[in-house]
């Protein structure tokens, strides 16, 4: 997997992500930066894709919000704009264009949303130090420890919230002998360079928590796994193909990977595929802000 993602893939994963997110951590976040504690909350969403993180968080935080959606893929940001308008209207709100993006007004929250086309692997967005909340869903496994240290160096006062980071664990029902080897290859692939230097991959939750703790943040991790049954056949299918494609790039036994994928897809077709992909959400609050 590179640093570019198909909108279809992000669409497929959004409902599973929404269910998987840690509710206690999200509630804790809302207690810190939500409407009850804050005036307008300035939020930067890194690697925002089509805006799924906003759709999950904004109603939860409530009140007045100012969002900046940052991504290096202009195409995804266009989708984000369209989807946010549709989502807002479908959920009973009003959406209109503003000079800086979109103005969304709903019963539970209101705010302006700007799309920022930017490659985050280099210099970070100059507005970051003024953010109350810096977030990014499914992001930390793509980045290097050095990138995270640089981010924190620029914004020590913001609350950081990174949901849905892959933690290296995958489990299949029914187990096959090749599962372990495929998972090893996939995890090795995940720690390759995705544009931010050697990625933390499946180590992301633990490593990120260590880094942020050493930088003076109070960190909390909570599990947010995907538990995928046959009712999520589309997501399972794309996921299995993605795992196999990554494993193939590093395998010296391509026929083993092909056979594994064929077996897994056949099981899915028969309605006999269940799998669990481990994720963890991370909330990091600058020391002293919790009281
Ligand atoms: C796994 S997707 C997650 C998208 C979205 N947060 C979600 O939860 O649906 C990672 C996102 O990071 C973005 N991304 C990857 N590398 C990037 C970079 N160097 N600069 C900015 N965005 C990047 C991708 O375009 C993609 O939208």
Tab-separated table of C-alpha atoms and ligand atoms in Angstrom:
chain	number	residue	atom	x	y	z
A	1	UNK	CA	0.000	0.000	0.000
A	2	UNK	CA	1.283	3.451	-0.874
A	3	UNK	CA	0.237	6.797	0.569
A	4	UNK	CA	-2.647	6.930	-1.973
A	5	UNK	CA	-6.024	5.362	-1.287
A	6	UNK	CA	-9.122	4.781	-3.401
A	7	UNK	CA	-12.294	6.609	-2.351
A	8	UNK	CA	-14.119	3.270	-2.737
A	9	UNK	CA	-11.877	1.683	-0.135
A	10	UNK	CA	-12.457	4.561	2.291
A	11	UNK	CA	-16.229	4.267	1.663
A	12	UNK	CA	-16.131	0.546	2.383
A	13	UNK	CA	-14.272	0.964	5.640
A	14	UNK	CA	-16.216	3.951	7.023
A	15	UNK	CA	-19.157	1.983	8.548
A	16	UNK	CA	-16.794	-0.616	10.076
A	17	UNK	CA	-14.604	2.173	11.474
A	18	UNK	CA	-17.599	3.925	12.969
A	19	UNK	CA	-18.619	0.809	14.890
A	20	UNK	CA	-15.030	-0.026	15.890
A	21	UNK	CA	-14.076	3.343	17.406
A	22	UNK	CA	-13.568	3.316	21.176
A	23	UNK	CA	-16.638	4.940	22.684
A	24	UNK	CA	-15.025	5.589	26.120
A	25	UNK	CA	-12.059	7.364	24.519
A	26	UNK	CA	-14.325	9.437	22.280
A	27	UNK	CA	-16.395	10.398	25.316
A	28	UNK	CA	-13.282	11.360	27.198
A	29	UNK	CA	-12.211	13.504	24.235
A	30	UNK	CA	-15.610	15.219	24.164
A	31	UNK	CA	-15.257	16.006	27.873
A	32	UNK	CA	-11.953	17.743	27.180
A	33	UNK	CA	-12.583	19.678	23.947
A	34	UNK	CA	-16.336	19.338	23.419
A	35	UNK	CA	-18.979	22.056	23.550
A	36	UNK	CA	-19.339	21.912	27.346
A	37	UNK	CA	-15.693	22.886	27.950
A	38	UNK	CA	-14.830	25.011	24.932
A	39	UNK	CA	-15.910	27.941	22.816
A	40	UNK	CA	-15.150	27.295	19.145
A	41	UNK	CA	-12.920	24.239	18.807
A	42	UNK	CA	-10.254	24.463	16.062
A	43	UNK	CA	-9.603	20.995	14.648
A	44	UNK	CA	-7.001	19.830	12.127
A	45	UNK	CA	-7.685	16.440	10.551
A	46	UNK	CA	-4.460	15.029	9.073
A	47	UNK	CA	-4.830	12.620	6.140
A	48	UNK	CA	-8.551	13.405	6.123
A	49	UNK	CA	-9.404	11.452	2.957
A	50	UNK	CA	-13.126	11.808	2.257
A	51	UNK	CA	-13.919	13.306	5.680
A	52	UNK	CA	-14.949	10.166	7.612
A	53	UNK	CA	-13.243	11.339	10.796
A	54	UNK	CA	-15.247	14.576	10.798
A	55	UNK	CA	-18.493	12.658	10.237
A	56	UNK	CA	-17.697	10.460	13.223
A	57	UNK	CA	-16.456	13.185	15.577
A	58	UNK	CA	-18.314	16.421	14.874
A	59	UNK	CA	-21.743	15.337	16.195
A	60	UNK	CA	-20.052	13.868	19.227
A	61	UNK	CA	-18.141	17.042	20.139
A	62	UNK	CA	-21.093	19.367	19.507
A	63	UNK	CA	-21.064	23.172	19.741
A	64	UNK	CA	-19.064	25.412	17.416
A	65	UNK	CA	-16.237	23.862	15.428
A	66	UNK	CA	-13.690	25.022	12.843
A	67	UNK	CA	-12.301	22.166	10.757
A	68	UNK	CA	-9.284	21.973	8.448
A	69	UNK	CA	-9.178	18.755	6.404
A	70	UNK	CA	-5.630	18.148	5.186
A	71	UNK	CA	-4.634	15.619	2.545
A	72	UNK	CA	-2.137	15.285	-0.309
A	73	UNK	CA	-4.814	13.773	-2.571
A	74	UNK	CA	-6.868	16.574	-4.140
A	75	UNK	CA	-9.311	14.049	-5.588
A	76	UNK	CA	-10.197	12.720	-2.122
A	77	UNK	CA	-10.700	16.248	-0.823
A	78	UNK	CA	-13.196	16.912	-3.633
A	79	UNK	CA	-15.069	13.760	-2.616
A	80	UNK	CA	-14.898	14.955	0.994
A	81	UNK	CA	-16.579	18.220	0.102
A	82	UNK	CA	-19.397	16.488	-1.819
A	83	UNK	CA	-19.898	13.848	0.864
A	84	UNK	CA	-19.996	16.324	3.721
A	85	UNK	CA	-22.694	18.363	2.001
A	86	UNK	CA	-24.761	15.223	1.308
A	87	UNK	CA	-24.249	13.863	4.832
A	88	UNK	CA	-25.149	17.171	6.462
A	89	UNK	CA	-28.355	17.528	4.473
A	90	UNK	CA	-29.314	13.862	4.904
A	91	UNK	CA	-28.944	14.185	8.667
A	92	UNK	CA	-31.278	17.178	8.728
A	93	UNK	CA	-28.718	19.986	8.631
A	94	UNK	CA	-27.981	22.833	6.233
A	95	UNK	CA	-24.898	23.151	4.061
A	96	UNK	CA	-23.675	26.096	2.024
A	97	UNK	CA	-20.447	27.234	0.423
A	98	UNK	CA	-18.324	29.876	2.126
A	99	UNK	CA	-15.233	31.723	0.935
A	100	UNK	CA	-13.060	29.205	2.819
A	101	UNK	CA	-14.966	26.016	2.102
A	102	UNK	CA	-18.261	24.880	3.592
A	103	UNK	CA	-20.555	26.145	6.308
A	104	UNK	CA	-22.386	23.255	7.954
A	105	UNK	CA	-25.156	23.754	10.470
A	106	UNK	CA	-26.874	20.911	12.282
A	107	UNK	CA	-28.851	20.546	15.497
A	108	UNK	CA	-25.860	19.274	17.463
A	109	UNK	CA	-22.972	21.284	15.994
A	110	UNK	CA	-22.102	23.982	13.471
A	111	UNK	CA	-18.948	25.126	11.806
A	112	UNK	CA	-16.814	25.977	8.831
A	113	UNK	CA	-14.807	23.296	7.044
A	114	UNK	CA	-11.804	24.045	4.807
A	115	UNK	CA	-10.092	21.526	2.553
A	116	UNK	CA	-6.314	21.952	2.561
A	117	UNK	CA	-4.410	20.231	-0.222
A	118	UNK	CA	-1.015	19.526	1.279
A	119	UNK	CA	1.684	16.892	1.407
A	120	UNK	CA	2.183	16.344	5.129
A	121	UNK	CA	5.406	14.383	4.746
A	122	UNK	CA	7.405	17.602	4.475
A	123	UNK	CA	6.746	20.856	6.274
A	124	UNK	CA	3.600	20.663	8.362
A	125	UNK	CA	0.668	23.004	7.917
A	126	UNK	CA	1.503	26.406	9.383
A	127	UNK	CA	-1.816	26.739	11.256
A	128	UNK	CA	-1.176	23.599	13.342
A	129	UNK	CA	0.153	25.369	16.435
A	130	UNK	CA	-3.195	27.185	16.786
A	131	UNK	CA	-5.223	23.960	16.805
A	132	UNK	CA	-7.134	22.892	19.918
A	133	UNK	CA	-7.387	19.354	18.586
A	134	UNK	CA	-5.164	17.569	16.074
A	135	UNK	CA	-6.593	14.318	14.802
A	136	UNK	CA	-6.129	11.792	12.017
A	137	UNK	CA	-7.915	8.468	11.610
A	138	UNK	CA	-6.102	5.368	10.330
A	139	UNK	CA	-2.967	7.476	10.054
A	140	UNK	CA	-0.299	6.580	12.621
A	141	UNK	CA	0.582	3.203	11.088
A	142	UNK	CA	1.618	5.075	7.923
A	143	UNK	CA	4.040	7.484	9.586
A	144	UNK	CA	7.504	7.187	11.117
A	145	UNK	CA	8.406	7.865	14.764
A	146	UNK	CA	10.459	10.873	13.589
A	147	UNK	CA	7.440	12.354	11.822
A	148	UNK	CA	5.352	12.087	14.987
A	149	UNK	CA	8.140	13.708	17.025
A	150	UNK	CA	8.260	16.568	14.511
A	151	UNK	CA	4.484	16.991	14.723
A	152	UNK	CA	4.555	17.176	18.501
A	153	UNK	CA	7.468	19.612	18.369
A	154	UNK	CA	5.206	22.038	16.471
A	155	UNK	CA	2.114	21.757	18.660
A	156	UNK	CA	2.675	20.853	22.281
A	157	UNK	CA	-0.494	22.549	23.530
A	158	UNK	CA	-3.035	20.695	21.366
A	159	UNK	CA	-4.981	17.603	22.338
A	160	UNK	CA	-4.095	14.731	19.984
A	161	UNK	CA	-6.584	12.069	18.999
A	162	UNK	CA	-5.647	9.313	16.548
A	163	UNK	CA	-8.286	6.583	16.178
A	164	UNK	CA	-8.036	3.290	14.244
A	165	UNK	CA	-4.321	2.561	14.110
A	166	UNK	CA	-3.441	-0.989	13.017
A	167	UNK	CA	-1.721	-2.888	15.854
A	168	UNK	CA	-0.264	-5.822	13.923
A	169	UNK	CA	-2.863	-8.422	14.963
A	170	UNK	CA	-5.095	-10.271	12.532
A	171	UNK	CA	-7.111	-13.390	13.218
A	172	UNK	CA	-9.100	-15.555	10.849
A	173	UNK	CA	-11.892	-18.037	11.239
A	174	UNK	CA	-11.278	-20.832	10.237
A	175	UNK	CA	-7.497	-20.749	10.667
A	176	UNK	CA	-5.187	-21.867	7.845
A	177	UNK	CA	-1.571	-22.917	8.191
A	178	UNK	CA	-0.469	-20.062	5.906
A	179	UNK	CA	-2.231	-17.334	7.959
A	180	UNK	CA	0.767	-16.727	10.167
A	181	UNK	CA	3.215	-16.390	7.274
A	182	UNK	CA	0.865	-14.069	5.372
A	183	UNK	CA	0.404	-11.894	8.471
A	184	UNK	CA	4.190	-11.714	8.956
A	185	UNK	CA	4.697	-10.613	5.349
A	186	UNK	CA	1.862	-8.099	5.577
A	187	UNK	CA	3.215	-6.635	8.816
A	188	UNK	CA	6.691	-6.340	7.308
A	189	UNK	CA	5.161	-4.536	4.339
A	190	UNK	CA	3.283	-2.206	6.684
A	191	UNK	CA	6.562	-1.013	8.165
A	192	UNK	CA	7.903	0.057	4.761
A	193	UNK	CA	8.070	3.714	3.742
A	194	UNK	CA	4.610	5.157	2.977
A	195	UNK	CA	6.028	8.596	2.287
A	196	UNK	CA	6.826	9.615	5.872
A	197	UNK	CA	9.984	7.514	6.371
A	198	UNK	CA	9.950	3.877	7.621
A	199	UNK	CA	6.403	3.466	8.942
A	200	UNK	CA	5.481	2.385	12.451
A	201	UNK	CA	3.038	-0.121	10.904
A	202	UNK	CA	1.654	-2.566	13.458
A	203	UNK	CA	3.821	-1.021	16.204
A	204	UNK	CA	2.075	2.347	15.781
A	205	UNK	CA	-0.197	2.394	18.855
A	206	UNK	CA	2.483	1.341	21.345
A	207	UNK	CA	5.351	3.358	19.798
A	208	UNK	CA	3.210	6.497	19.413
A	209	UNK	CA	2.063	6.285	23.002
A	210	UNK	CA	5.693	5.965	24.175
A	211	UNK	CA	6.793	8.933	22.067
A	212	UNK	CA	3.953	11.174	23.196
A	213	UNK	CA	4.391	10.192	26.843
A	214	UNK	CA	8.077	11.124	26.625
A	215	UNK	CA	7.016	14.485	25.127
A	216	UNK	CA	4.850	15.291	28.154
A	217	UNK	CA	1.418	13.990	27.124
A	218	UNK	CA	-0.956	11.864	29.197
A	219	UNK	CA	-1.772	8.995	26.835
A	220	UNK	CA	-4.619	6.535	26.726
A	221	UNK	CA	-4.968	3.640	24.290
A	222	UNK	CA	-8.110	1.634	23.726
A	223	UNK	CA	-8.875	-1.172	21.303
A	224	UNK	CA	-10.987	-0.513	18.214
A	225	UNK	CA	-10.853	-3.750	16.212
A	226	UNK	CA	-12.732	-4.564	13.060
A	227	UNK	CA	-14.818	-7.691	13.614
A	228	UNK	CA	-15.910	-8.523	10.104
A	229	UNK	CA	-18.563	-11.095	9.293
A	230	UNK	CA	-20.093	-12.149	5.998
A	231	UNK	CA	-22.433	-9.163	6.112
A	232	UNK	CA	-19.304	-7.086	5.387
A	233	UNK	CA	-18.346	-9.188	2.378
A	234	UNK	CA	-17.301	-6.198	0.240
A	235	UNK	CA	-14.879	-4.890	2.851
A	236	UNK	CA	-13.569	-8.390	3.581
A	237	UNK	CA	-12.955	-9.042	-0.089
A	238	UNK	CA	-10.974	-5.836	-0.661
A	239	UNK	CA	-9.083	-6.317	2.588
A	240	UNK	CA	-8.079	-9.900	1.725
A	241	UNK	CA	-6.923	-8.792	-1.726
A	242	UNK	CA	-4.944	-5.911	-0.178
A	243	UNK	CA	-3.279	-8.202	2.372
A	244	UNK	CA	-2.347	-10.665	-0.387
A	245	UNK	CA	-1.013	-7.929	-2.685
A	246	UNK	CA	1.230	-6.594	0.105
A	247	UNK	CA	2.402	-10.110	1.025
A	248	UNK	CA	3.148	-10.913	-2.631
A	249	UNK	CA	5.533	-7.973	-2.885
A	250	UNK	CA	7.766	-9.519	-0.200
A	251	UNK	CA	7.161	-13.245	-0.619
A	252	UNK	CA	9.597	-15.671	-2.235
A	253	UNK	CA	6.692	-18.141	-2.545
A	254	UNK	CA	4.064	-16.280	-4.580
A	255	UNK	CA	2.107	-19.508	-5.177
A	256	UNK	CA	1.586	-19.816	-1.390
A	257	UNK	CA	0.081	-16.310	-1.269
A	258	UNK	CA	-2.113	-16.965	-4.334
A	259	UNK	CA	-3.396	-20.213	-2.826
A	260	UNK	CA	-4.106	-18.484	0.498
A	261	UNK	CA	-6.109	-15.740	-1.212
A	262	UNK	CA	-8.061	-18.219	-3.360
A	263	UNK	CA	-8.919	-20.228	-0.236
A	264	UNK	CA	-9.974	-17.168	1.734
A	265	UNK	CA	-12.117	-15.751	-1.103
A	266	UNK	CA	-13.798	-19.136	-1.593
A	267	UNK	CA	-14.625	-19.280	2.138
A	268	UNK	CA	-16.074	-15.780	1.905
A	269	UNK	CA	-18.150	-16.827	-1.106
A	270	UNK	CA	-19.521	-19.778	0.911
A	271	UNK	CA	-20.421	-17.434	3.771
A	272	UNK	CA	-17.787	-18.942	6.071
A	273	UNK	CA	-15.393	-16.058	6.606
A	274	UNK	CA	-14.968	-14.069	9.790
A	275	UNK	CA	-11.931	-11.999	10.606
A	276	UNK	CA	-10.620	-9.653	13.230
A	277	UNK	CA	-8.182	-6.866	12.469
A	278	UNK	CA	-6.645	-5.208	15.509
A	279	UNK	CA	-6.737	-1.418	15.783
A	280	UNK	CA	-6.177	0.915	18.710
A	281	UNK	CA	-7.301	4.490	19.301
A	282	UNK	CA	-4.924	6.908	20.977
A	283	UNK	CA	-5.848	10.000	22.979
A	284	UNK	CA	-2.965	12.188	24.134
A	285	UNK	CA	-3.575	15.228	26.331
A	286	UNK	CA	-0.860	17.734	27.261
A	287	UNK	CA	0.012	17.206	30.931
A	288	UNK	CA	-1.977	19.471	33.228
A	289	UNK	CA	-4.960	19.843	30.858
A	290	UNK	CA	-6.879	16.949	32.376
A	291	UNK	CA	-7.733	18.643	35.651
B	1	LIG	C1	-5.838	5.162	5.546
B	1	LIG	S1	-6.332	6.651	4.769
B	1	LIG	C2	-7.416	7.329	6.014
B	1	LIG	C3	-8.333	8.393	5.480
B	1	LIG	C4	-9.354	8.946	6.492
B	1	LIG	N1	-8.686	9.537	7.629
B	1	LIG	C5	-10.319	7.866	6.926
B	1	LIG	O1	-10.290	7.484	8.101
B	1	LIG	O2	-11.114	7.429	6.079
B	1	LIG	C6	-4.892	7.677	4.926
B	1	LIG	C7	-5.055	9.077	4.352
B	1	LIG	O3	-3.793	9.763	4.475
B	1	LIG	C8	-3.560	10.491	3.294
B	1	LIG	N2	-2.107	10.656	3.137
B	1	LIG	C9	-1.197	9.679	2.936
B	1	LIG	N3	0.034	10.215	2.784
B	1	LIG	C10	-0.102	11.561	2.902
B	1	LIG	C11	0.792	12.672	2.840
B	1	LIG	N4	2.094	12.493	2.595
B	1	LIG	N5	0.296	13.912	3.008
B	1	LIG	C12	-1.035	14.111	3.235
B	1	LIG	N6	-1.938	13.105	3.294
B	1	LIG	C13	-1.483	11.849	3.138
B	1	LIG	C14	-4.175	9.639	2.195
B	1	LIG	O4	-4.437	10.374	1.019
B	1	LIG	C15	-5.426	9.117	2.881
B	1	LIG	O5	-6.506	9.986	2.702
